[in-house]
Structure formats: structure tokens, C-alpha cells
CSV table of C-alpha atoms and ligand atoms in Angstrom, one decimal:
chain,number,residue,atom,x,y,z
A,8,UNK,CA,-26.4,-25.9,-26.3
A,9,UNK,CA,-27.2,-25.9,-22.6
A,10,UNK,CA,-30.4,-24.1,-21.6
A,11,UNK,CA,-29.2,-23.3,-18.2
A,12,UNK,CA,-29.1,-19.6,-17.4
A,13,UNK,CA,-25.7,-18.2,-16.9
A,14,UNK,CA,-25.1,-15.3,-14.6
A,15,UNK,CA,-24.4,-12.2,-16.7
A,16,UNK,CA,-20.8,-11.0,-16.3
A,17,UNK,CA,-20.5,-7.6,-14.7
A,18,UNK,CA,-17.4,-5.8,-15.8
A,19,UNK,CA,-15.2,-4.0,-13.4
A,20,UNK,CA,-15.6,-0.2,-13.9
A,21,UNK,CA,-12.4,1.4,-15.1
A,22,UNK,CA,-11.5,3.7,-12.3
A,23,UNK,CA,-10.2,7.2,-12.3
A,24,UNK,CA,-6.5,7.8,-12.6
A,25,UNK,CA,-4.5,7.2,-9.4
A,26,UNK,CA,-4.0,10.9,-9.1
A,27,UNK,CA,-7.7,11.6,-8.7
A,28,UNK,CA,-9.2,9.6,-5.8
A,29,UNK,CA,-11.7,11.3,-3.5
A,30,UNK,CA,-10.1,9.4,-0.6
A,31,UNK,CA,-6.6,10.7,-1.2
A,32,UNK,CA,-7.8,14.2,-2.1
A,33,UNK,CA,-9.2,14.4,1.5
A,34,UNK,CA,-5.9,13.2,3.2
A,35,UNK,CA,-6.9,14.1,6.7
A,36,UNK,CA,-10.1,12.1,6.6
A,37,UNK,CA,-8.2,9.2,4.9
A,38,UNK,CA,-5.7,9.4,7.7
A,39,UNK,CA,-8.3,9.5,10.5
A,40,UNK,CA,-10.3,6.7,8.9
A,41,UNK,CA,-7.2,4.4,8.7
A,42,UNK,CA,-5.7,5.8,11.9
A,43,UNK,CA,-5.8,2.4,13.7
A,44,UNK,CA,-2.4,1.3,12.4
A,45,UNK,CA,0.5,0.8,14.8
A,46,UNK,CA,3.2,2.7,12.8
A,47,UNK,CA,6.2,2.1,15.2
A,48,UNK,CA,5.4,-1.6,15.2
A,49,UNK,CA,5.1,-1.7,11.4
A,50,UNK,CA,8.5,0.1,11.1
A,51,UNK,CA,10.0,-2.5,13.6
A,52,UNK,CA,8.6,-5.2,11.3
A,53,UNK,CA,10.0,-3.7,8.1
A,54,UNK,CA,13.4,-3.2,9.7
A,55,UNK,CA,13.3,-6.8,11.1
A,56,UNK,CA,12.6,-8.2,7.6
A,57,UNK,CA,15.5,-6.1,6.2
A,58,UNK,CA,17.7,-7.4,9.0
A,59,UNK,CA,16.6,-11.0,8.2
A,60,UNK,CA,17.8,-10.4,4.7
A,61,UNK,CA,21.2,-9.0,5.6
A,62,UNK,CA,20.5,-5.2,6.0
A,63,UNK,CA,20.7,-4.8,9.8
A,64,UNK,CA,21.6,-1.1,9.9
A,65,UNK,CA,20.0,0.7,6.9
A,66,UNK,CA,20.9,4.3,6.7
A,67,UNK,CA,18.5,5.4,3.9
A,68,UNK,CA,15.0,4.3,3.1
A,69,UNK,CA,12.4,5.3,0.6
A,70,UNK,CA,8.6,4.8,0.9
A,71,UNK,CA,7.0,4.4,-2.5
A,72,UNK,CA,3.4,5.8,-2.5
A,73,UNK,CA,4.0,7.0,1.0
A,74,UNK,CA,0.6,8.7,1.7
A,75,UNK,CA,0.8,10.8,4.9
A,76,UNK,CA,4.3,9.5,5.5
A,77,UNK,CA,3.9,8.3,9.1
A,78,UNK,CA,6.4,5.5,8.6
A,79,UNK,CA,8.9,8.0,7.2
A,80,UNK,CA,8.7,10.3,10.3
A,81,UNK,CA,9.2,7.3,12.5
A,82,UNK,CA,12.3,6.2,10.5
A,83,UNK,CA,13.6,9.7,10.6
A,84,UNK,CA,13.2,9.8,14.4
A,85,UNK,CA,15.3,6.6,14.5
A,86,UNK,CA,18.1,8.4,12.6
A,87,UNK,CA,17.5,7.1,9.1
A,88,UNK,CA,17.4,9.4,6.0
A,89,UNK,CA,13.7,9.0,5.1
A,90,UNK,CA,12.4,9.8,1.6
A,91,UNK,CA,9.0,9.4,0.1
A,92,UNK,CA,7.2,9.7,-3.2
A,93,UNK,CA,3.5,9.9,-3.8
A,94,UNK,CA,1.5,10.9,-6.9
A,95,UNK,CA,-1.2,12.8,-5.2
A,96,UNK,CA,-0.5,16.6,-4.6
A,97,UNK,CA,-3.0,16.9,-1.7
A,98,UNK,CA,-1.4,13.9,0.0
A,99,UNK,CA,2.1,15.2,-0.4
A,100,UNK,CA,1.0,18.7,1.0
A,101,UNK,CA,-0.6,17.0,3.9
A,102,UNK,CA,2.5,14.8,4.6
A,103,UNK,CA,4.6,18.0,4.5
A,104,UNK,CA,2.3,19.7,7.0
A,105,UNK,CA,2.6,16.7,9.4
A,106,UNK,CA,6.4,16.9,9.0
A,107,UNK,CA,6.4,20.6,10.0
A,108,UNK,CA,4.1,19.9,13.0
A,109,UNK,CA,6.4,17.1,14.1
A,110,UNK,CA,9.6,19.0,13.4
A,111,UNK,CA,10.9,16.0,11.6
A,112,UNK,CA,12.9,16.1,8.3
A,113,UNK,CA,11.6,13.8,5.6
A,114,UNK,CA,12.3,14.3,1.9
A,115,UNK,CA,9.0,14.2,-0.1
A,116,UNK,CA,8.5,14.4,-3.8
A,117,UNK,CA,5.2,14.4,-5.8
A,118,UNK,CA,5.9,11.6,-8.4
A,119,UNK,CA,4.4,8.6,-10.0
A,120,UNK,CA,5.9,5.4,-8.7
A,121,UNK,CA,6.3,4.2,-12.3
A,122,UNK,CA,8.6,7.1,-13.1
A,123,UNK,CA,10.3,8.5,-10.0
A,124,UNK,CA,14.0,9.2,-9.5
A,125,UNK,CA,16.0,9.7,-6.4
A,126,UNK,CA,19.2,11.8,-6.3
A,127,UNK,CA,21.1,9.1,-4.2
A,128,UNK,CA,20.5,5.5,-3.6
A,129,UNK,CA,18.8,3.9,-0.5
A,130,UNK,CA,19.3,0.6,1.3
A,131,UNK,CA,15.6,-0.2,1.7
A,132,UNK,CA,12.4,0.6,-0.3
A,133,UNK,CA,8.9,-0.1,1.0
A,134,UNK,CA,5.5,0.0,-0.6
A,135,UNK,CA,2.9,-0.7,2.0
A,136,UNK,CA,-0.8,-1.0,2.6
A,137,UNK,CA,-1.7,-2.3,-0.9
A,138,UNK,CA,-0.2,0.8,-2.7
A,139,UNK,CA,1.4,-1.5,-5.2
A,140,UNK,CA,-2.0,-2.7,-6.3
A,141,UNK,CA,-2.5,0.7,-7.9
A,142,UNK,CA,-0.3,-0.9,-10.5
A,143,UNK,CA,-3.1,-2.3,-12.6
A,144,UNK,CA,-1.1,-3.9,-15.4
A,145,UNK,CA,2.1,-5.9,-15.6
A,146,UNK,CA,3.7,-3.0,-17.4
A,147,UNK,CA,2.8,-0.7,-14.5
A,148,UNK,CA,4.3,-3.1,-12.1
A,149,UNK,CA,7.5,-3.7,-14.1
A,150,UNK,CA,8.0,0.0,-14.5
A,151,UNK,CA,7.6,0.5,-10.7
A,152,UNK,CA,10.0,-2.3,-9.9
A,153,UNK,CA,12.6,-0.9,-12.3
A,154,UNK,CA,12.3,2.6,-10.7
A,155,UNK,CA,12.5,1.0,-7.2
A,156,UNK,CA,15.6,-0.9,-8.3
A,157,UNK,CA,17.2,2.3,-9.7
A,158,UNK,CA,16.6,3.9,-6.3
A,159,UNK,CA,18.2,1.0,-4.4
A,160,UNK,CA,21.8,0.2,-4.0
A,161,UNK,CA,22.9,-3.3,-5.3
A,162,UNK,CA,21.8,-5.8,-2.6
A,163,UNK,CA,19.2,-3.4,-1.3
A,164,UNK,CA,15.8,-4.7,-0.3
A,165,UNK,CA,12.3,-3.9,-1.6
A,166,UNK,CA,9.3,-4.8,0.7
A,167,UNK,CA,5.7,-4.9,-0.6
A,168,UNK,CA,2.7,-5.3,1.7
A,169,UNK,CA,-0.4,-6.6,-0.1
A,170,UNK,CA,-3.8,-8.1,0.6
A,171,UNK,CA,-3.6,-11.8,1.6
A,172,UNK,CA,-4.7,-13.9,-1.4
A,173,UNK,CA,-7.4,-15.8,0.5
A,174,UNK,CA,-9.3,-12.5,1.0
A,175,UNK,CA,-10.2,-12.4,-2.7
A,176,UNK,CA,-12.0,-15.8,-2.6
A,177,UNK,CA,-15.5,-16.5,-1.5
A,178,UNK,CA,-15.9,-19.2,1.2
A,179,UNK,CA,-12.8,-18.2,3.1
A,180,UNK,CA,-13.4,-16.1,6.1
A,181,UNK,CA,-12.0,-12.6,5.5
A,182,UNK,CA,-8.9,-11.8,7.5
A,183,UNK,CA,-9.8,-8.1,7.7
A,184,UNK,CA,-12.8,-6.3,9.1
A,185,UNK,CA,-15.1,-4.2,6.9
A,186,UNK,CA,-16.3,-1.4,9.2
A,187,UNK,CA,-14.9,0.4,12.2
A,188,UNK,CA,-15.3,3.6,14.2
A,189,UNK,CA,-12.4,5.8,15.3
A,190,UNK,CA,-13.0,8.5,18.0
A,191,UNK,CA,-10.8,11.6,18.0
A,192,UNK,CA,-11.0,14.8,20.1
A,193,UNK,CA,-12.9,16.8,17.5
A,194,UNK,CA,-14.4,14.2,15.3
A,195,UNK,CA,-15.8,10.6,15.1
A,196,UNK,CA,-15.0,8.8,11.9
A,197,UNK,CA,-16.9,5.8,10.6
A,198,UNK,CA,-15.3,3.8,7.9
A,199,UNK,CA,-16.8,1.1,5.7
A,200,UNK,CA,-14.4,-0.8,3.5
A,201,UNK,CA,-15.3,-3.6,1.0
A,202,UNK,CA,-13.5,-5.6,-1.6
A,203,UNK,CA,-16.0,-5.7,-4.4
A,204,UNK,CA,-16.3,-6.5,-8.1
A,205,UNK,CA,-13.6,-9.2,-7.9
A,206,UNK,CA,-12.7,-10.1,-11.4
A,207,UNK,CA,-10.5,-13.2,-11.6
A,208,UNK,CA,-10.3,-12.8,-15.4
A,209,UNK,CA,-8.9,-9.3,-15.4
A,210,UNK,CA,-7.3,-10.0,-12.0
A,211,UNK,CA,-8.8,-6.8,-10.6
A,212,UNK,CA,-11.1,-5.8,-7.8
A,213,UNK,CA,-12.7,-2.6,-6.6
A,214,UNK,CA,-12.0,-1.2,-3.2
A,215,UNK,CA,-15.2,0.5,-2.1
A,216,UNK,CA,-14.9,2.9,0.8
A,217,UNK,CA,-17.2,5.2,2.6
A,218,UNK,CA,-15.9,7.5,5.3
A,219,UNK,CA,-18.3,9.5,7.5
A,220,UNK,CA,-17.0,12.3,9.7
A,221,UNK,CA,-19.2,13.8,12.5
A,222,UNK,CA,-17.5,16.8,14.1
A,223,UNK,CA,-18.2,17.9,17.6
A,224,UNK,CA,-18.1,21.7,17.3
A,225,UNK,CA,-21.1,22.2,15.0
A,226,UNK,CA,-19.0,21.7,11.8
A,227,UNK,CA,-20.9,20.2,8.9
A,228,UNK,CA,-20.7,16.4,8.6
A,229,UNK,CA,-18.6,15.2,5.8
A,230,UNK,CA,-18.8,12.0,3.7
A,231,UNK,CA,-16.3,10.6,1.3
A,232,UNK,CA,-17.2,7.9,-1.2
A,233,UNK,CA,-14.5,6.3,-3.2
A,234,UNK,CA,-14.3,3.3,-5.6
A,235,UNK,CA,-10.8,2.4,-6.6
A,236,UNK,CA,-9.9,-0.2,-9.2
A,237,UNK,CA,-6.9,-2.3,-8.0
A,238,UNK,CA,-4.9,-5.2,-9.3
A,239,UNK,CA,-5.4,-8.5,-7.5
A,240,UNK,CA,-1.8,-9.4,-7.1
A,241,UNK,CA,-1.3,-13.1,-6.5
A,242,UNK,CA,2.1,-14.9,-6.1
A,243,UNK,CA,2.4,-16.2,-9.7
A,244,UNK,CA,1.8,-12.7,-11.2
A,245,UNK,CA,4.2,-11.2,-8.8
A,246,UNK,CA,6.9,-13.7,-9.6
A,247,UNK,CA,6.3,-13.0,-13.3
A,248,UNK,CA,6.7,-9.2,-13.0
A,249,UNK,CA,9.7,-9.5,-10.7
A,250,UNK,CA,11.3,-11.8,-13.3
A,251,UNK,CA,10.3,-9.4,-16.2
A,252,UNK,CA,11.8,-6.5,-14.4
A,253,UNK,CA,15.2,-8.3,-14.4
A,254,UNK,CA,16.0,-6.1,-11.3
A,255,UNK,CA,15.1,-8.3,-8.3
A,256,UNK,CA,15.1,-11.8,-6.9
A,257,UNK,CA,12.4,-12.7,-4.4
A,258,UNK,CA,14.0,-13.7,-1.1
A,259,UNK,CA,11.0,-14.0,1.3
A,260,UNK,CA,7.2,-14.2,1.6
A,261,UNK,CA,5.6,-13.3,5.0
A,262,UNK,CA,2.1,-13.2,6.3
A,263,UNK,CA,2.5,-10.0,8.3
A,264,UNK,CA,5.0,-7.1,8.6
A,265,UNK,CA,7.4,-9.3,10.6
A,266,UNK,CA,9.8,-12.1,9.6
A,267,UNK,CA,8.2,-14.2,12.4
A,268,UNK,CA,5.0,-15.0,10.4
A,269,UNK,CA,5.5,-17.0,7.2
A,270,UNK,CA,3.0,-16.6,4.4
A,271,UNK,CA,0.4,-19.4,4.7
A,272,UNK,CA,-3.3,-20.0,5.1
A,273,UNK,CA,-3.1,-19.8,8.9
A,274,UNK,CA,-5.1,-17.0,10.5
A,275,UNK,CA,-1.9,-15.3,11.8
A,276,UNK,CA,-0.9,-14.8,8.2
A,277,UNK,CA,-3.3,-12.0,7.3
A,278,UNK,CA,-1.3,-10.0,4.8
A,279,UNK,CA,1.0,-10.9,1.9
A,280,UNK,CA,4.5,-9.4,2.4
A,281,UNK,CA,7.1,-9.9,-0.3
A,282,UNK,CA,10.8,-9.2,0.2
A,283,UNK,CA,13.0,-8.9,-2.9
A,284,UNK,CA,16.7,-8.2,-3.3
A,285,UNK,CA,18.0,-5.8,-5.9
A,286,UNK,CA,20.3,-7.6,-8.2
A,287,UNK,CA,23.7,-6.2,-9.2
A,288,UNK,CA,23.4,-4.4,-12.5
A,289,UNK,CA,24.6,-6.5,-15.4
A,290,UNK,CA,27.8,-5.3,-16.9
B,7,LIG,C1,-3.6,3.3,0.6
B,7,LIG,S1,-2.6,4.7,0.5
B,7,LIG,C2,-1.2,4.0,1.4
B,7,LIG,C3,-0.2,5.1,1.8
B,7,LIG,C4,1.1,4.5,2.5
B,7,LIG,N1,1.8,3.6,1.7
B,7,LIG,C5,0.7,3.9,3.8
B,7,LIG,O1,1.1,2.8,4.1
B,7,LIG,O2,0.2,4.6,4.7
B,7,LIG,C6,-2.0,4.6,-1.2
B,7,LIG,C7,-1.2,5.8,-1.7
B,7,LIG,O3,-0.7,5.5,-3.0
B,7,LIG,C8,-0.7,6.7,-3.7
B,7,LIG,N2,-0.6,6.3,-5.2
B,7,LIG,C9,-1.5,5.8,-5.9
B,7,LIG,N3,-1.1,5.6,-7.2
B,7,LIG,C10,0.2,6.1,-7.2
B,7,LIG,C11,1.2,6.1,-8.2
B,7,LIG,N4,1.0,5.7,-9.4
B,7,LIG,N5,2.4,6.6,-7.8
B,7,LIG,C12,2.7,7.1,-6.6
B,7,LIG,N6,1.7,7.0,-5.6
B,7,LIG,C13,0.5,6.5,-5.9
B,7,LIG,C14,-1.9,7.4,-3.3
B,7,LIG,O4,-1.8,8.8,-3.6
B,7,LIG,C15,-1.9,7.1,-1.8
B,7,LIG,O5,-1.3,8.1,-1.0
């Protein structure tokens, strides 16, 4: 037997249930911490991907694990029927509050993505910002895909946005930054974000996040610390769960929320976006 010392394996901690994340239970701070996204541009990209795959004028869209529902308000302003599901009660309340403030009609439902139902089918479903990686197991993913397929009309499109595979592996320069500061009128928010405890055996990782909020008007500082266990979705596993679902065929892989950037190892390809078409139900 070799006498060399092996590094001891550190197991990924089993995280809390998706419904109980400190981050999502403080939705305003989550929203401020990640408030750098260009939502209209992301919506343009999702619609352009849908158009690339034959859906040029969608009328109805669902956002699965919609969070604060910024995309949905943007779609509603553009005339689409916009629907969202999210498992977290605080997040859904917060999204409803933003809908009221914006005077925009968006249909929201508190539901688990593995079990949700819609009353009428949609043309496009999206699941953005790594929300699908809350599906830790193949069974979670297959259940989510089947619910998404039931929500979509035949030929409808499902779009997932996930971490770029290269970001999980050491040696490759990360495509995303790990800390940033956002300034708002009443508060400055510092966010630290790390992909930790990468476990290529279980195909999981831990998203470690710290958000510090310093308010201007003498309000007490607030800190949120959250560690979330996520699935490390790579292409092979995605192909496998899509095939297992029996509900979709993958029609495109992109490196950003736009059909103009193919998925590759080039720096411009900094996300992994999967477009899949809902199959016709077997008779
Ligand atoms: C990183 S946030 C992204 C929110 C939104 N997709 C966006 O792009 O802004 C992930 C969201 O997934 C939701 N979530 C986690 N597990 C879920 C589940 N099993 N079913 C539905 N939503 C879930 C959380 O409550 C949270 O709002």
C-alpha cells in the first residue's frame, strides 16, 4: 500500500430545504445584492432564443423559480401574459409587492417547481440564474422538467440558465466575479459570493454568500450569511435528465442569454444556457 498521505475528503454539508434559505427569506436584500442584472436585456435574450427556435411572438410565458419576478414584469409590460412560481413565501410576497408598486399584472403562485400546475399552457418557460441547480438529484430535475412540459404547449420552449461548466474547475479563470458593492439611495450593499465545496463525486457545490447592508438613516446594519447546496449541472447529466423526462429535446446550447453566443470555452461564453423543445405528447 502506498505510504503517501491522501487529502481527507470533506463531504458537502446537506443544506436546508429550498424553502428555508436565509437569502431568499430576506428578499429585498437578495434583490439589492444581485441588483446589477440588466433585466430588459436578459428578456430580449430569452425572446431572441425563443425566436431562433421558431417562437417569434410568444403570448404567454412562465418563470419557474421566479424570485422577485423582475423578468415577468418586463414581459408583462411588453404585452405577454406573465406567470411565475416560486417555493419561498417571503419571495412571492415580495414579488407581489413589487407588482403592486409597478402597477403591473403578473400571476404568481407559491409552488415547488417539482410539483407546480398552471391552469392554461404557455409558449415559453424560463428558469434563470441557476435556479434549476436547486434540483439536487436527477429525480428532482426530471420532476421539474415534466411539470414544465405540462405547463408548455406542444412545441413550446424551455430555457435554462446555469453556471458555465468551466467555473467549477480549478485552473480555469472564473468567468464571474466574487465580490461587488451596490450603492442605492438609502443603503450600500456589499456582496461576497463563492462557489465552494465542489464535489465532483456527488456533482454538487455550495454557494456561499454574505450580504452586508449599511443603511444611511441610522438603521442597524444587517448581515445575511447563506450556504446553499446546489447540483453541479454539466451537459451529460442534463442530456440524461432531459432524455429521462421523455418530454423535451434539446435544440440549442448558448454561452449567454442570447442566441449570438454559442456555448464554448471562449470568454464571451460565460453562462450555460440550454434551450429545449417540448415534444408532442405520445398518443
Ligand atoms: C437565485 S434565485 C433566482 C430567481 C429568478 N429565477 C431570477 O432569475 O431572478 C432562486 C430562486 O429559486 C427559488 N427556489 C428554490 N428552490 C425552489 C423550488 N424547489 N421550487 C420553486 N422555487 C424554488 C428560490 O426561492 C429563489 O427565489
